[in-house]
């Protein structure tokens, strides 16, 4: 086997499927807390968290120990053969933190996309209806059902049609989606989005044919846009009126990412089905579909399952994650660091040198975005600025990486997302913010 960093990269480029995109052509060798180290020796501050997964930092000692200990007991206790202890102990840990006490029935799978697939199956079987209404800008995965309700970018579905039938979409209450100025009131954005939902139910999919509405309470790949509480309440009211299930996808926004265990808590809205993954097990493959027993009792035994669903090692890791959140007061740290992050970004917006290029700063907790102006948007887009430098977001992200900070873009707009570890220190957050500010100024100067 090749051993040098360059030869490993060359080997990967030759043999790893081209359909996988990468931020960098490098080999990650080690993760520790808020940092990752590459085979070529570079050590970088990680504001990506494996796309919002390692919420407690890389290789959290309590999580790693729990997984290692489980490995010497039982690794694969197949869910269709029997219960296993970590699966049940995880449910015990999660029940008290669910956003609504009605959420008392759990099915664990491996990935967020698989959990979405399960939720779509459940919604169809429980309601006896077929159609699903999704959001423009929403992202739910790359498998076939998930891909059909993903509306953030065409790259995920281009060339794969026909997709799962029965998927419809309405605009998310985001000024880009509605072609309105950035200062449009929240009330107006919500009114227009709910009006479009009313039209879809009257023109495209009748309520009696509609099984579910699926929504991210914070758009992830759509630009890190929090849903107004009034919008989520409006969806809940429509679902209650017509017997439609509300699926809330908290794959990226869940487990403390936005300052509460689940973002939907800010609105007080009750999901019929809650989707969890990513931060659930801090890097071990695990996802979950949570509903209420009166609904899941309608499912046919055997209709759900999977070879590795609810793996014992992953569940043991997730139990340790739940314990660490409580013992280490992680949500308190999110609140403190979020305030510091937003203050830093707003000072950049106020900077006379670069502030005019900052279109928006948004988010909650440590799920925050900066959107830049662009000369490449559609003429109808209110964020079009002909004098702005091209491709600001990707250029800034690249410059950050050159300076030792891993950070990601998101959406089809010029958006950079901040998803640092939830237990990041004040010093490391300040270091990342300083690198980001320097990179923005350098790229804007270059034009």
C-alpha positions as CSV (number, residue, x, y, z in Angstrom):
1,X,0.0,0.0,0.0
2,X,1.2,3.5,-0.8
3,X,2.2,5.5,2.2
4,X,3.3,9.1,1.3
5,X,0.6,11.8,1.4
6,X,0.9,12.5,-2.3
7,X,0.8,8.9,-3.3
8,X,-2.3,8.3,-1.1
9,X,-4.1,11.2,-2.8
10,X,-3.1,9.9,-6.2
11,X,-4.4,6.4,-5.3
12,X,-7.7,7.9,-4.1
13,X,-8.1,10.0,-7.3
14,X,-7.6,6.9,-9.3
15,X,-9.9,4.5,-7.4
16,X,-12.6,6.4,-5.5
17,X,-15.8,7.0,-7.5
18,X,-15.8,10.3,-9.2
19,X,-19.4,11.0,-8.0
20,X,-18.0,12.0,-4.6
21,X,-17.0,15.6,-4.4
22,X,-14.3,16.8,-2.0
23,X,-13.4,20.1,-0.5
24,X,-9.6,19.3,-0.7
25,X,-7.5,16.8,-2.4
26,X,-5.8,15.6,0.8
27,X,-6.0,12.7,3.3
28,X,-7.3,13.4,6.8
29,X,-5.3,11.4,9.3
30,X,-6.5,12.5,12.8
31,X,-9.1,14.5,14.6
32,X,-8.9,15.8,18.1
33,X,-11.4,18.3,19.6
34,X,-11.7,21.3,17.3
35,X,-8.8,20.3,15.0
36,X,-8.0,17.9,12.3
37,X,-4.6,16.8,11.0
38,X,-3.8,15.7,7.4
39,X,-1.3,13.2,6.2
40,X,0.9,16.0,4.8
41,X,1.3,17.4,8.3
42,X,-1.2,20.3,8.2
43,X,-3.2,20.9,11.4
44,X,-6.4,22.8,10.8
45,X,-9.1,24.4,12.9
46,X,-12.4,22.6,11.9
47,X,-15.5,24.8,11.4
48,X,-17.1,22.0,9.3
49,X,-17.5,19.3,12.0
50,X,-17.8,16.7,9.1
51,X,-20.8,18.8,7.9
52,X,-22.4,19.2,11.3
53,X,-21.7,15.7,12.7
54,X,-18.9,16.0,15.4
55,X,-20.8,18.4,17.6
56,X,-18.7,17.4,20.6
57,X,-15.5,17.7,18.6
58,X,-13.5,15.0,17.0
59,X,-12.9,11.8,19.1
60,X,-14.6,13.0,22.3
61,X,-13.0,10.8,24.9
62,X,-16.2,9.7,26.6
63,X,-17.8,8.8,23.3
64,X,-14.8,7.0,21.9
65,X,-14.5,5.0,25.2
66,X,-18.2,4.0,25.1
67,X,-17.8,2.8,21.5
68,X,-14.6,0.9,22.3
69,X,-16.2,-0.8,25.4
70,X,-19.2,-1.8,23.3
71,X,-16.9,-3.4,20.7
72,X,-15.8,-6.1,23.2
73,X,-19.4,-7.0,24.2
74,X,-21.4,-7.2,20.9
75,X,-21.0,-5.2,17.7
76,X,-23.8,-6.4,15.5
77,X,-27.1,-7.2,17.3
78,X,-29.5,-7.2,14.4
79,X,-32.7,-5.3,15.0
80,X,-35.0,-7.8,13.3
81,X,-33.7,-10.6,15.6
82,X,-33.9,-9.1,19.0
83,X,-33.6,-5.9,21.1
84,X,-30.1,-4.9,22.3
85,X,-29.2,-2.9,25.4
86,X,-27.6,0.2,23.8
87,X,-30.7,0.7,21.5
88,X,-33.0,0.7,24.5
89,X,-30.7,2.8,26.7
90,X,-30.5,5.4,24.0
91,X,-34.3,5.6,23.8
92,X,-34.3,6.1,27.6
93,X,-31.8,9.0,27.2
94,X,-33.7,10.6,24.3
95,X,-37.3,10.5,25.7
96,X,-36.8,13.4,28.1
97,X,-35.3,15.7,25.5
98,X,-37.9,15.2,22.8
99,X,-39.4,18.5,21.6
100,X,-42.9,17.1,22.4
101,X,-43.9,14.4,24.9
102,X,-46.0,12.7,22.3
103,X,-42.8,11.6,20.5
104,X,-42.4,8.2,22.1
105,X,-41.7,5.6,19.4
106,X,-38.2,5.2,17.9
107,X,-36.6,3.5,14.9
108,X,-32.9,3.8,14.4
109,X,-31.1,3.6,11.1
110,X,-27.7,4.5,9.7
111,X,-27.9,7.8,7.8
112,X,-30.1,10.8,7.5
113,X,-31.2,9.9,4.0
114,X,-32.3,6.5,5.1
115,X,-34.3,8.0,8.0
116,X,-36.0,10.3,5.4
117,X,-36.9,7.2,3.3
118,X,-38.4,5.6,6.4
119,X,-40.4,8.6,7.2
120,X,-41.9,8.8,3.7
121,X,-42.8,5.1,3.9
122,X,-44.4,5.6,7.3
123,X,-46.4,8.6,6.2
124,X,-47.8,6.8,3.2
125,X,-48.7,3.6,5.1
126,X,-50.1,5.5,8.1
127,X,-52.3,7.9,6.1
128,X,-53.1,5.7,3.1
129,X,-52.1,8.6,0.9
130,X,-49.2,9.1,-1.5
131,X,-48.1,12.7,-2.1
132,X,-45.5,14.7,-0.2
133,X,-45.1,18.5,-0.1
134,X,-41.5,19.7,0.4
135,X,-39.8,23.1,0.5
136,X,-37.9,24.9,-2.3
137,X,-34.3,25.0,-1.0
138,X,-34.8,21.9,1.2
139,X,-32.3,19.1,1.4
140,X,-33.1,15.7,2.6
141,X,-30.6,13.3,1.0
142,X,-29.4,11.6,-2.2
143,X,-31.4,8.3,-2.1
144,X,-34.4,8.0,-4.4
145,X,-37.3,9.1,-2.1
146,X,-35.1,11.7,-0.3
147,X,-33.8,13.0,-3.7
148,X,-37.4,13.6,-4.9
149,X,-38.1,15.9,-1.9
150,X,-34.7,17.6,-2.1
151,X,-35.0,21.0,-3.8
152,X,-31.8,22.8,-2.9
153,X,-29.7,22.1,-6.0
154,X,-30.2,20.1,-9.2
155,X,-26.8,18.5,-8.8
156,X,-28.3,16.0,-6.5
157,X,-30.9,14.7,-9.0
158,X,-29.6,15.8,-12.4
159,X,-29.5,12.8,-14.8
160,X,-31.5,10.5,-12.4
161,X,-35.1,11.1,-13.4
162,X,-37.8,9.9,-13.2
163,X,-37.7,10.3,-9.4
164,X,-40.2,9.1,-6.9
165,X,-43.6,10.4,-8.0
166,X,-45.9,12.4,-5.8
167,X,-43.4,15.1,-4.7
168,X,-44.5,18.7,-4.8
169,X,-42.9,21.9,-3.5
170,X,-43.7,25.3,-2.1
171,X,-41.4,28.3,-1.5
172,X,-39.7,28.5,1.9
173,X,-40.3,31.9,3.5
174,X,-36.9,33.2,2.4
175,X,-36.7,36.4,0.4
176,X,-34.5,34.8,-2.3
177,X,-37.1,32.1,-2.9
178,X,-39.9,34.6,-3.2
179,X,-37.9,37.2,-5.2
180,X,-38.4,39.9,-2.6
181,X,-36.1,42.5,-1.0
182,X,-34.0,41.3,1.9
183,X,-35.9,43.7,4.2
184,X,-39.3,42.2,3.5
185,X,-41.1,41.5,6.7
186,X,-41.2,38.1,8.2
187,X,-45.0,38.4,8.3
188,X,-45.2,39.0,4.5
189,X,-42.8,36.1,3.7
190,X,-44.8,33.7,5.8
191,X,-48.1,34.9,4.3
192,X,-46.9,34.4,0.8
193,X,-45.4,30.9,1.5
194,X,-48.6,29.7,3.2
195,X,-50.6,31.1,0.3
196,X,-48.6,29.0,-2.1
197,X,-49.2,26.0,0.1
198,X,-52.9,26.7,-0.1
199,X,-52.7,26.9,-3.9
200,X,-50.7,23.6,-4.1
201,X,-53.4,21.9,-2.1
202,X,-56.1,23.3,-4.4
203,X,-54.3,23.0,-7.8
204,X,-51.8,20.1,-7.6
205,X,-52.3,17.7,-4.7
206,X,-55.6,17.5,-2.9
207,X,-55.5,17.1,0.9
208,X,-57.0,13.6,0.6
209,X,-54.1,12.6,-1.6
210,X,-51.4,14.3,0.6
211,X,-49.6,12.2,3.2
212,X,-47.1,14.6,4.6
213,X,-45.4,18.0,4.5
214,X,-41.7,17.8,5.1
215,X,-39.7,20.8,6.4
216,X,-36.3,21.6,7.8
217,X,-36.8,24.1,10.6
218,X,-33.5,25.6,9.4
219,X,-32.7,25.2,5.8
220,X,-29.3,23.4,5.6
221,X,-28.1,23.1,2.0
222,X,-30.6,25.8,1.1
223,X,-28.6,28.5,2.9
224,X,-28.9,28.2,6.7
225,X,-32.2,30.0,6.9
226,X,-34.3,29.6,10.1
227,X,-38.0,29.1,9.5
228,X,-40.1,31.7,11.3
229,X,-42.1,30.2,14.1
230,X,-45.3,31.5,12.5
231,X,-44.6,29.5,9.4
232,X,-44.1,26.3,11.3
233,X,-47.3,27.0,13.2
234,X,-49.1,27.6,9.9
235,X,-47.9,24.3,8.6
236,X,-49.1,22.6,11.8
237,X,-52.5,24.2,11.4
238,X,-52.8,23.0,7.8
239,X,-51.7,19.5,8.7
240,X,-54.2,19.3,11.6
241,X,-57.1,20.6,9.4
242,X,-56.5,18.0,6.7
243,X,-55.1,15.0,8.5
244,X,-51.7,15.5,6.9
245,X,-48.5,14.4,8.8
246,X,-45.8,17.0,9.6
247,X,-42.3,15.6,9.1
248,X,-39.6,17.8,10.7
249,X,-36.1,17.1,9.5
250,X,-33.6,18.0,12.3
251,X,-30.7,16.0,10.8
252,X,-28.5,19.1,10.7
253,X,-30.2,21.5,13.1
254,X,-30.7,19.0,16.0
255,X,-28.7,18.0,19.1
256,X,-27.9,21.5,20.3
257,X,-26.7,22.9,17.0
258,X,-29.0,26.0,17.3
259,X,-29.0,26.4,21.0
260,X,-31.7,24.0,22.0
261,X,-31.7,20.2,21.7
262,X,-34.0,20.6,18.6
263,X,-34.7,23.8,16.7
264,X,-38.4,23.2,16.5
265,X,-38.6,23.9,20.2
266,X,-38.3,27.6,19.4
267,X,-41.7,27.5,17.8
268,X,-43.4,25.0,20.1
269,X,-44.7,23.1,17.1
270,X,-45.3,19.4,17.5
271,X,-43.9,17.2,14.8
272,X,-45.7,14.0,13.8
273,X,-42.4,12.5,12.7
274,X,-39.0,13.8,13.8
275,X,-35.9,12.9,11.8
276,X,-32.5,12.9,13.7
277,X,-29.0,12.0,12.7
278,X,-25.5,13.7,12.4
279,X,-24.8,15.0,16.0
280,X,-26.8,12.1,17.4
281,X,-23.7,9.8,17.7
282,X,-20.9,12.4,17.1
283,X,-19.5,10.6,14.0
284,X,-20.7,7.1,14.4
285,X,-23.3,6.2,11.7
286,X,-26.7,6.5,13.3
287,X,-30.0,8.2,12.5
288,X,-33.5,8.0,13.9
289,X,-37.2,8.3,13.0
290,X,-39.3,9.3,16.0
291,X,-43.0,9.4,16.1
292,X,-45.9,8.6,18.4
293,X,-46.9,5.1,19.2
294,X,-50.5,5.6,18.1
295,X,-49.2,6.2,14.6
296,X,-46.4,3.6,14.5
297,X,-48.7,0.9,15.7
298,X,-50.3,1.2,12.3
299,X,-47.1,-0.1,10.6
300,X,-46.9,-3.7,9.5
301,X,-44.1,-5.6,11.3
302,X,-41.2,-6.1,8.8
303,X,-42.0,-3.0,6.8
304,X,-39.2,-1.2,8.6
305,X,-35.7,-2.6,9.2
306,X,-32.2,-2.8,7.8
307,X,-29.1,-5.0,8.2
308,X,-27.2,-2.4,10.2
309,X,-30.1,-0.4,11.6
310,X,-29.5,0.9,15.1
311,X,-26.0,-0.7,15.3
312,X,-25.0,-1.4,18.9
313,X,-21.7,0.4,18.8
314,X,-23.3,3.5,17.3
315,X,-26.1,3.4,19.9
316,X,-23.5,3.1,22.7
317,X,-21.7,6.1,21.4
318,X,-25.0,8.1,21.2
319,X,-25.7,7.3,24.8
320,X,-22.4,8.8,25.7
321,X,-23.2,11.8,23.6
322,X,-26.4,12.4,25.5
323,X,-24.5,12.0,28.8
324,X,-21.8,14.5,27.8
325,X,-24.4,17.1,26.7
326,X,-25.8,17.1,30.2
327,X,-22.6,16.7,32.2
328,X,-20.6,19.2,30.3
329,X,-23.3,21.9,29.9
330,X,-22.9,22.0,26.2
331,X,-25.9,24.1,25.5
332,X,-24.5,26.8,27.8
333,X,-21.4,26.9,25.7
334,X,-23.4,27.2,22.5
335,X,-25.2,30.2,23.9
336,X,-22.0,32.0,24.9
337,X,-20.1,31.2,21.7
338,X,-23.0,32.0,19.5
339,X,-23.2,35.6,20.9
340,X,-19.4,36.0,20.3
341,X,-19.7,34.6,16.7
342,X,-22.6,36.9,15.7
343,X,-20.8,39.9,17.2
344,X,-17.7,39.2,15.2
345,X,-19.6,38.7,12.0
346,X,-21.7,41.9,12.5
347,X,-18.5,43.9,13.0
348,X,-17.3,42.6,9.6
349,X,-20.6,43.8,8.1
350,X,-20.0,47.2,9.7
351,X,-16.5,47.4,8.3
352,X,-16.5,50.2,5.6
353,X,-14.0,48.2,3.5
354,X,-16.0,45.0,3.0
355,X,-19.4,45.6,4.7
356,X,-21.2,46.4,1.4
357,X,-20.4,42.9,0.2
358,X,-22.1,41.3,3.2
359,X,-25.8,40.8,2.2
360,X,-27.0,38.9,5.3
361,X,-25.9,37.4,8.6
362,X,-28.4,34.8,9.9
363,X,-28.8,31.7,12.0
364,X,-29.2,30.5,15.6
365,X,-26.8,29.0,18.1
366,X,-23.8,27.7,16.2
367,X,-25.6,27.2,12.9
368,X,-24.8,30.6,11.3
369,X,-24.4,31.9,7.8
370,X,-22.9,34.8,6.0
371,X,-24.2,35.6,2.6
372,X,-22.2,37.8,0.2
373,X,-23.3,39.8,-2.8
374,X,-22.9,38.4,-6.3
375,X,-22.7,39.7,-9.9
376,X,-23.8,36.4,-11.2
377,X,-27.3,36.1,-9.8
378,X,-30.4,36.3,-12.0
379,X,-31.4,39.8,-13.0
380,X,-34.6,39.3,-11.0
381,X,-32.7,38.4,-7.8
382,X,-32.6,41.3,-5.3
383,X,-29.1,40.4,-4.1
384,X,-27.6,41.0,-7.6
385,X,-24.7,43.5,-7.3
386,X,-22.9,43.9,-10.6
387,X,-19.9,45.4,-9.0
388,X,-19.3,42.6,-6.5
389,X,-16.4,40.2,-7.0
390,X,-17.3,36.8,-8.5
391,X,-17.6,33.6,-6.4
392,X,-16.9,35.3,-3.1
393,X,-18.0,32.4,-0.9
394,X,-15.9,29.7,-2.5
395,X,-12.9,32.0,-2.8
396,X,-13.2,33.0,0.9
397,X,-13.5,29.4,2.0
398,X,-10.4,28.5,0.0
399,X,-8.4,31.4,1.5
400,X,-9.5,30.3,5.0
401,X,-8.3,26.8,4.3
402,X,-4.9,28.2,3.2
403,X,-4.7,30.0,6.5
404,X,-5.6,26.8,8.5
405,X,-9.4,27.0,8.9
406,X,-11.8,24.4,7.4
407,X,-15.1,26.1,6.5
408,X,-17.9,25.3,4.0
409,X,-20.1,27.0,1.6
410,X,-23.8,26.1,1.2
411,X,-26.7,26.6,-1.2
412,X,-26.7,28.0,-4.8
413,X,-26.1,31.5,-3.3
414,X,-22.9,33.0,-2.1
415,X,-23.2,31.6,1.4
416,X,-20.6,30.4,3.9
417,X,-21.8,28.4,6.9
418,X,-20.3,28.3,10.4
419,X,-20.8,24.9,12.1
420,X,-18.0,24.7,14.7
421,X,-18.0,22.2,17.5
422,X,-20.6,23.0,20.1
423,X,-18.0,22.7,22.9
424,X,-15.4,25.0,21.1
425,X,-13.4,27.2,23.3
426,X,-13.6,30.9,23.3
427,X,-10.0,31.1,22.0
428,X,-10.5,28.8,19.1
429,X,-13.7,30.5,18.1
430,X,-11.9,33.9,18.1
431,X,-9.1,32.4,16.1
432,X,-11.5,31.1,13.4
433,X,-13.4,34.4,13.3
434,X,-10.1,36.3,12.8
435,X,-9.0,34.0,9.9
436,X,-12.4,34.5,8.3
437,X,-12.3,38.3,8.6
438,X,-8.8,38.4,7.1
439,X,-9.8,36.1,4.3
440,X,-12.9,38.2,3.4
441,X,-10.8,41.4,3.3
442,X,-8.1,39.9,1.2
443,X,-10.5,38.4,-1.4
444,X,-12.6,41.6,-1.6
445,X,-9.5,43.6,-2.2
446,X,-8.5,41.3,-5.0
447,X,-11.8,41.9,-6.7
